[in-house]
């Protein structure tokens, strides 16, 4: 019995040391990962402000909730350059046109364009709408987003920094 107890004690001792070594390796890995993770974010600026001229394309369909506020959030930017908003609808009686007209009154110093074209290019109404709006973009940088999105005041700066 004595030799079996000795063998078990030796096996437990070896497995204990093995587990201790594996734990130490895991701790060393976590410390190294934390150092690398910190170094990765140290050199990055929070927001780079660029003053490039930007055209925003917004395909519209109907008067969805908060449409005017969502569109206005893309105009209320901490951006040094000009912003052009190009909105497109398929029909001249689309209820979204009312929101565009209101934006034009509220943002008289900003170019807010409205493109109305019933012509279809393929099966997707949104893509067809974008094709018509693209020809009205005045600036080389074009940002596309859906009409139900709202933007923070640094949205354009963050997109341009990317």
mmCIF file of N, CA, C and O in Angstrom, residues 54-58 60 64 66-79 81-87 103 107 110-112 143-157 159:
data_model
loop_
_atom_site.group_PDB
_atom_site.id
_atom_site.type_symbol
_atom_site.label_atom_id
_atom_site.label_comp_id
_atom_site.label_asym_id
_atom_site.label_seq_id
_atom_site.Cartn_x
_atom_site.Cartn_y
_atom_site.Cartn_z
ATOM 1 N N UNK A 54 -18.649 67.416 -48.934
ATOM 2 C CA UNK A 54 -19.316 66.115 -48.853
ATOM 3 C C UNK A 54 -20.717 66.207 -49.443
ATOM 4 O O UNK A 54 -21.439 67.170 -49.198
ATOM 5 N N UNK A 55 -21.094 65.192 -50.216
ATOM 6 C CA UNK A 55 -22.470 65.043 -50.684
ATOM 7 C C UNK A 55 -23.088 63.854 -49.970
ATOM 8 O O UNK A 55 -22.510 62.777 -49.934
ATOM 9 N N UNK A 56 -24.253 64.071 -49.396
ATOM 10 C CA UNK A 56 -24.994 63.017 -48.709
ATOM 11 C C UNK A 56 -26.150 62.570 -49.596
ATOM 12 O O UNK A 56 -26.951 63.403 -50.027
ATOM 13 N N UNK A 57 -26.230 61.291 -49.880
ATOM 14 C CA UNK A 57 -27.333 60.753 -50.667
ATOM 15 C C UNK A 57 -28.329 60.073 -49.735
ATOM 16 O O UNK A 57 -27.963 59.211 -48.947
ATOM 17 N N UNK A 58 -29.595 60.467 -49.864
ATOM 18 C CA UNK A 58 -30.657 59.910 -49.031
ATOM 19 C C UNK A 58 -31.821 59.471 -49.920
ATOM 20 O O UNK A 58 -32.617 60.296 -50.364
ATOM 21 N N UNK A 60 -35.424 58.268 -50.428
ATOM 22 C CA UNK A 60 -36.607 58.394 -49.574
ATOM 23 C C UNK A 60 -37.795 57.675 -50.191
ATOM 24 O O UNK A 60 -37.915 57.566 -51.414
ATOM 25 N N UNK A 64 -41.770 58.738 -43.102
ATOM 26 C CA UNK A 64 -41.581 57.884 -41.930
ATOM 27 C C UNK A 64 -41.446 58.747 -40.673
ATOM 28 O O UNK A 64 -41.191 59.948 -40.778
ATOM 29 N N UNK A 66 -40.080 60.834 -37.722
ATOM 30 C CA UNK A 66 -38.844 61.600 -37.455
ATOM 31 C C UNK A 66 -37.996 61.833 -38.701
ATOM 32 O O UNK A 66 -36.787 62.059 -38.585
ATOM 33 N N UNK A 67 -38.575 61.784 -39.870
ATOM 34 C CA UNK A 67 -37.807 61.933 -41.106
ATOM 35 C C UNK A 67 -37.051 63.255 -41.142
ATOM 36 O O UNK A 67 -35.847 63.284 -41.382
ATOM 37 N N UNK A 68 -37.736 64.345 -40.878
ATOM 38 C CA UNK A 68 -37.078 65.651 -40.946
ATOM 39 C C UNK A 68 -35.964 65.776 -39.905
ATOM 40 O O UNK A 68 -34.887 66.291 -40.196
ATOM 41 N N UNK A 69 -36.185 65.283 -38.697
ATOM 42 C CA UNK A 69 -35.151 65.339 -37.652
ATOM 43 C C UNK A 69 -33.941 64.482 -38.026
ATOM 44 O O UNK A 69 -32.788 64.889 -37.808
ATOM 45 N N UNK A 70 -34.195 63.314 -38.575
ATOM 46 C CA UNK A 70 -33.095 62.445 -38.992
ATOM 47 C C UNK A 70 -32.254 63.104 -40.080
ATOM 48 O O UNK A 70 -31.022 63.093 -40.018
ATOM 49 N N UNK A 71 -32.915 63.682 -41.070
ATOM 50 C CA UNK A 71 -32.184 64.349 -42.149
ATOM 51 C C UNK A 71 -31.435 65.567 -41.630
ATOM 52 O O UNK A 71 -30.285 65.812 -42.009
ATOM 53 N N UNK A 72 -32.062 66.347 -40.756
ATOM 54 C CA UNK A 72 -31.422 67.543 -40.199
ATOM 55 C C UNK A 72 -30.184 67.187 -39.381
ATOM 56 O O UNK A 72 -29.219 67.955 -39.342
ATOM 57 N N UNK A 73 -30.185 66.009 -38.747
ATOM 58 C CA UNK A 73 -29.018 65.615 -37.952
ATOM 59 C C UNK A 73 -27.774 65.445 -38.825
ATOM 60 O O UNK A 73 -26.651 65.609 -38.351
ATOM 61 N N UNK A 74 -27.947 65.146 -40.109
ATOM 62 C CA UNK A 74 -26.812 65.028 -41.011
ATOM 63 C C UNK A 74 -26.329 66.389 -41.496
ATOM 64 O O UNK A 74 -25.229 66.511 -42.027
ATOM 65 N N UNK A 75 -27.142 67.407 -41.321
ATOM 66 C CA UNK A 75 -26.738 68.765 -41.691
ATOM 67 C C UNK A 75 -26.112 69.502 -40.510
ATOM 68 O O UNK A 75 -25.299 70.403 -40.703
ATOM 69 N N UNK A 76 -26.485 69.151 -39.299
ATOM 70 C CA UNK A 76 -25.974 69.794 -38.081
ATOM 71 C C UNK A 76 -24.679 69.114 -37.656
ATOM 72 O O UNK A 76 -24.623 68.414 -36.654
ATOM 73 N N UNK A 77 -23.634 69.320 -38.419
ATOM 74 C CA UNK A 77 -22.362 68.639 -38.189
ATOM 75 C C UNK A 77 -21.267 69.613 -37.780
ATOM 76 O O UNK A 77 -21.266 70.767 -38.188
ATOM 77 N N UNK A 78 -20.324 69.116 -36.974
ATOM 78 C CA UNK A 78 -19.093 69.855 -36.667
ATOM 79 C C UNK A 78 -18.111 69.544 -37.788
ATOM 80 O O UNK A 78 -17.147 68.811 -37.599
ATOM 81 N N UNK A 79 -18.385 70.089 -38.934
ATOM 82 C CA UNK A 79 -17.623 69.785 -40.141
ATOM 83 C C UNK A 79 -17.263 71.109 -40.798
ATOM 84 O O UNK A 79 -18.134 71.952 -41.012
ATOM 85 N N UNK A 81 -16.224 71.767 -43.853
ATOM 86 C CA UNK A 81 -16.457 71.907 -45.282
ATOM 87 C C UNK A 81 -17.929 71.954 -45.631
ATOM 88 O O UNK A 81 -18.797 71.739 -44.786
ATOM 89 N N UNK A 82 -18.197 72.248 -46.897
ATOM 90 C CA UNK A 82 -19.589 72.294 -47.344
ATOM 91 C C UNK A 82 -20.234 70.911 -47.369
ATOM 92 O O UNK A 82 -19.578 69.912 -47.638
ATOM 93 N N UNK A 83 -21.532 70.901 -47.065
ATOM 94 C CA UNK A 83 -22.318 69.672 -47.092
ATOM 95 C C UNK A 83 -23.490 69.879 -48.041
ATOM 96 O O UNK A 83 -24.201 70.875 -47.940
ATOM 97 N N UNK A 84 -23.662 68.955 -48.961
ATOM 98 C CA UNK A 84 -24.802 68.959 -49.860
ATOM 99 C C UNK A 84 -25.652 67.738 -49.543
ATOM 100 O O UNK A 84 -25.133 66.637 -49.415
ATOM 101 N N UNK A 85 -26.946 67.948 -49.397
ATOM 102 C CA UNK A 85 -27.873 66.845 -49.158
ATOM 103 C C UNK A 85 -28.693 66.628 -50.420
ATOM 104 O O UNK A 85 -29.365 67.548 -50.901
ATOM 105 N N UNK A 86 -28.614 65.426 -50.984
ATOM 106 C CA UNK A 86 -29.388 65.082 -52.170
ATOM 107 C C UNK A 86 -30.383 63.993 -51.767
ATOM 108 O O UNK A 86 -29.988 62.901 -51.354
ATOM 109 N N UNK A 87 -31.659 64.320 -51.858
ATOM 110 C CA UNK A 87 -32.727 63.385 -51.532
ATOM 111 C C UNK A 87 -33.428 62.977 -52.817
ATOM 112 O O UNK A 87 -33.603 63.795 -53.722
ATOM 113 N N UNK A 103 -36.948 71.307 -44.637
ATOM 114 C CA UNK A 103 -35.492 71.383 -44.451
ATOM 115 C C UNK A 103 -34.900 72.529 -45.245
ATOM 116 O O UNK A 103 -34.017 73.237 -44.763
ATOM 117 N N UNK A 107 -32.728 75.227 -43.369
ATOM 118 C CA UNK A 107 -31.306 75.212 -43.694
ATOM 119 C C UNK A 107 -31.081 75.941 -45.023
ATOM 120 O O UNK A 107 -30.537 75.388 -45.970
ATOM 121 N N UNK A 110 -27.653 75.859 -46.794
ATOM 122 C CA UNK A 110 -27.142 74.548 -47.202
ATOM 123 C C UNK A 110 -27.872 74.093 -48.458
ATOM 124 O O UNK A 110 -29.066 74.307 -48.601
ATOM 125 N N UNK A 111 -27.119 73.467 -49.364
ATOM 126 C CA UNK A 111 -27.728 72.957 -50.595
ATOM 127 C C UNK A 111 -28.478 71.668 -50.277
ATOM 128 O O UNK A 111 -27.882 70.653 -49.916
ATOM 129 N N UNK A 112 -29.796 71.731 -50.380
ATOM 130 C CA UNK A 112 -30.650 70.566 -50.189
ATOM 131 C C UNK A 112 -31.362 70.340 -51.517
ATOM 132 O O UNK A 112 -32.234 71.109 -51.906
ATOM 133 N N UNK A 143 -21.474 60.211 -49.347
ATOM 134 C CA UNK A 143 -21.826 59.363 -48.209
ATOM 135 C C UNK A 143 -23.281 58.967 -48.376
ATOM 136 O O UNK A 143 -24.144 59.820 -48.563
ATOM 137 N N UNK A 144 -23.540 57.687 -48.296
ATOM 138 C CA UNK A 144 -24.886 57.145 -48.465
ATOM 139 C C UNK A 144 -25.367 56.576 -47.146
ATOM 140 O O UNK A 144 -24.629 55.878 -46.463
ATOM 141 N N UNK A 145 -26.596 56.914 -46.778
ATOM 142 C CA UNK A 145 -27.208 56.286 -45.601
ATOM 143 C C UNK A 145 -28.718 56.315 -45.773
ATOM 144 O O UNK A 145 -29.261 57.121 -46.517
ATOM 145 N N UNK A 146 -29.368 55.424 -45.059
ATOM 146 C CA UNK A 146 -30.826 55.351 -45.126
ATOM 147 C C UNK A 146 -31.462 56.530 -44.407
ATOM 148 O O UNK A 146 -30.865 57.149 -43.523
ATOM 149 N N UNK A 147 -32.700 56.798 -44.752
ATOM 150 C CA UNK A 147 -33.401 57.955 -44.206
ATOM 151 C C UNK A 147 -33.819 57.779 -42.754
ATOM 152 O O UNK A 147 -34.111 58.753 -42.073
ATOM 153 N N UNK A 148 -33.833 56.563 -42.249
ATOM 154 C CA UNK A 148 -34.237 56.353 -40.854
ATOM 155 C C UNK A 148 -33.065 56.447 -39.880
ATOM 156 O O UNK A 148 -33.220 56.214 -38.691
ATOM 157 N N UNK A 149 -31.904 56.825 -40.382
ATOM 158 C CA UNK A 149 -30.731 56.974 -39.527
ATOM 159 C C UNK A 149 -30.600 58.411 -39.050
ATOM 160 O O UNK A 149 -30.911 59.340 -39.788
ATOM 161 N N UNK A 150 -30.120 58.596 -37.828
ATOM 162 C CA UNK A 150 -29.790 59.907 -37.291
ATOM 163 C C UNK A 150 -28.284 59.935 -37.055
ATOM 164 O O UNK A 150 -27.660 58.902 -36.826
ATOM 165 N N UNK A 151 -27.699 61.126 -37.118
ATOM 166 C CA UNK A 151 -26.244 61.258 -36.987
ATOM 167 C C UNK A 151 -25.882 62.081 -35.760
ATOM 168 O O UNK A 151 -26.589 63.016 -35.392
ATOM 169 N N UNK A 152 -24.757 61.721 -35.157
ATOM 170 C CA UNK A 152 -24.190 62.547 -34.097
ATOM 171 C C UNK A 152 -23.446 63.708 -34.754
ATOM 172 O O UNK A 152 -23.091 63.628 -35.934
ATOM 173 N N UNK A 153 -23.187 64.793 -34.023
ATOM 174 C CA UNK A 153 -22.530 65.969 -34.638
ATOM 175 C C UNK A 153 -21.143 65.699 -35.210
ATOM 176 O O UNK A 153 -20.658 66.473 -36.025
ATOM 177 N N UNK A 154 -20.495 64.611 -34.834
ATOM 178 C CA UNK A 154 -19.171 64.306 -35.369
ATOM 179 C C UNK A 154 -19.191 63.203 -36.427
ATOM 180 O O UNK A 154 -18.153 62.670 -36.794
ATOM 181 N N UNK A 155 -20.362 62.877 -36.942
ATOM 182 C CA UNK A 155 -20.502 61.782 -37.895
ATOM 183 C C UNK A 155 -19.630 61.975 -39.139
ATOM 184 O O UNK A 155 -18.873 61.074 -39.511
ATOM 185 N N UNK A 156 -19.720 63.119 -39.799
ATOM 186 C CA UNK A 156 -18.942 63.347 -41.024
ATOM 187 C C UNK A 156 -17.459 63.296 -40.743
ATOM 188 O O UNK A 156 -16.684 62.743 -41.520
ATOM 189 N N UNK A 157 -17.008 63.875 -39.630
ATOM 190 C CA UNK A 157 -15.595 63.847 -39.283
ATOM 191 C C UNK A 157 -15.104 62.423 -39.093
ATOM 192 O O UNK A 157 -14.015 62.060 -39.532
ATOM 193 N N UNK A 159 -16.468 59.650 -40.395
ATOM 194 C CA UNK A 159 -16.499 58.945 -41.684
ATOM 195 C C UNK A 159 -15.310 59.372 -42.526
ATOM 196 O O UNK A 159 -14.629 58.540 -43.128
#
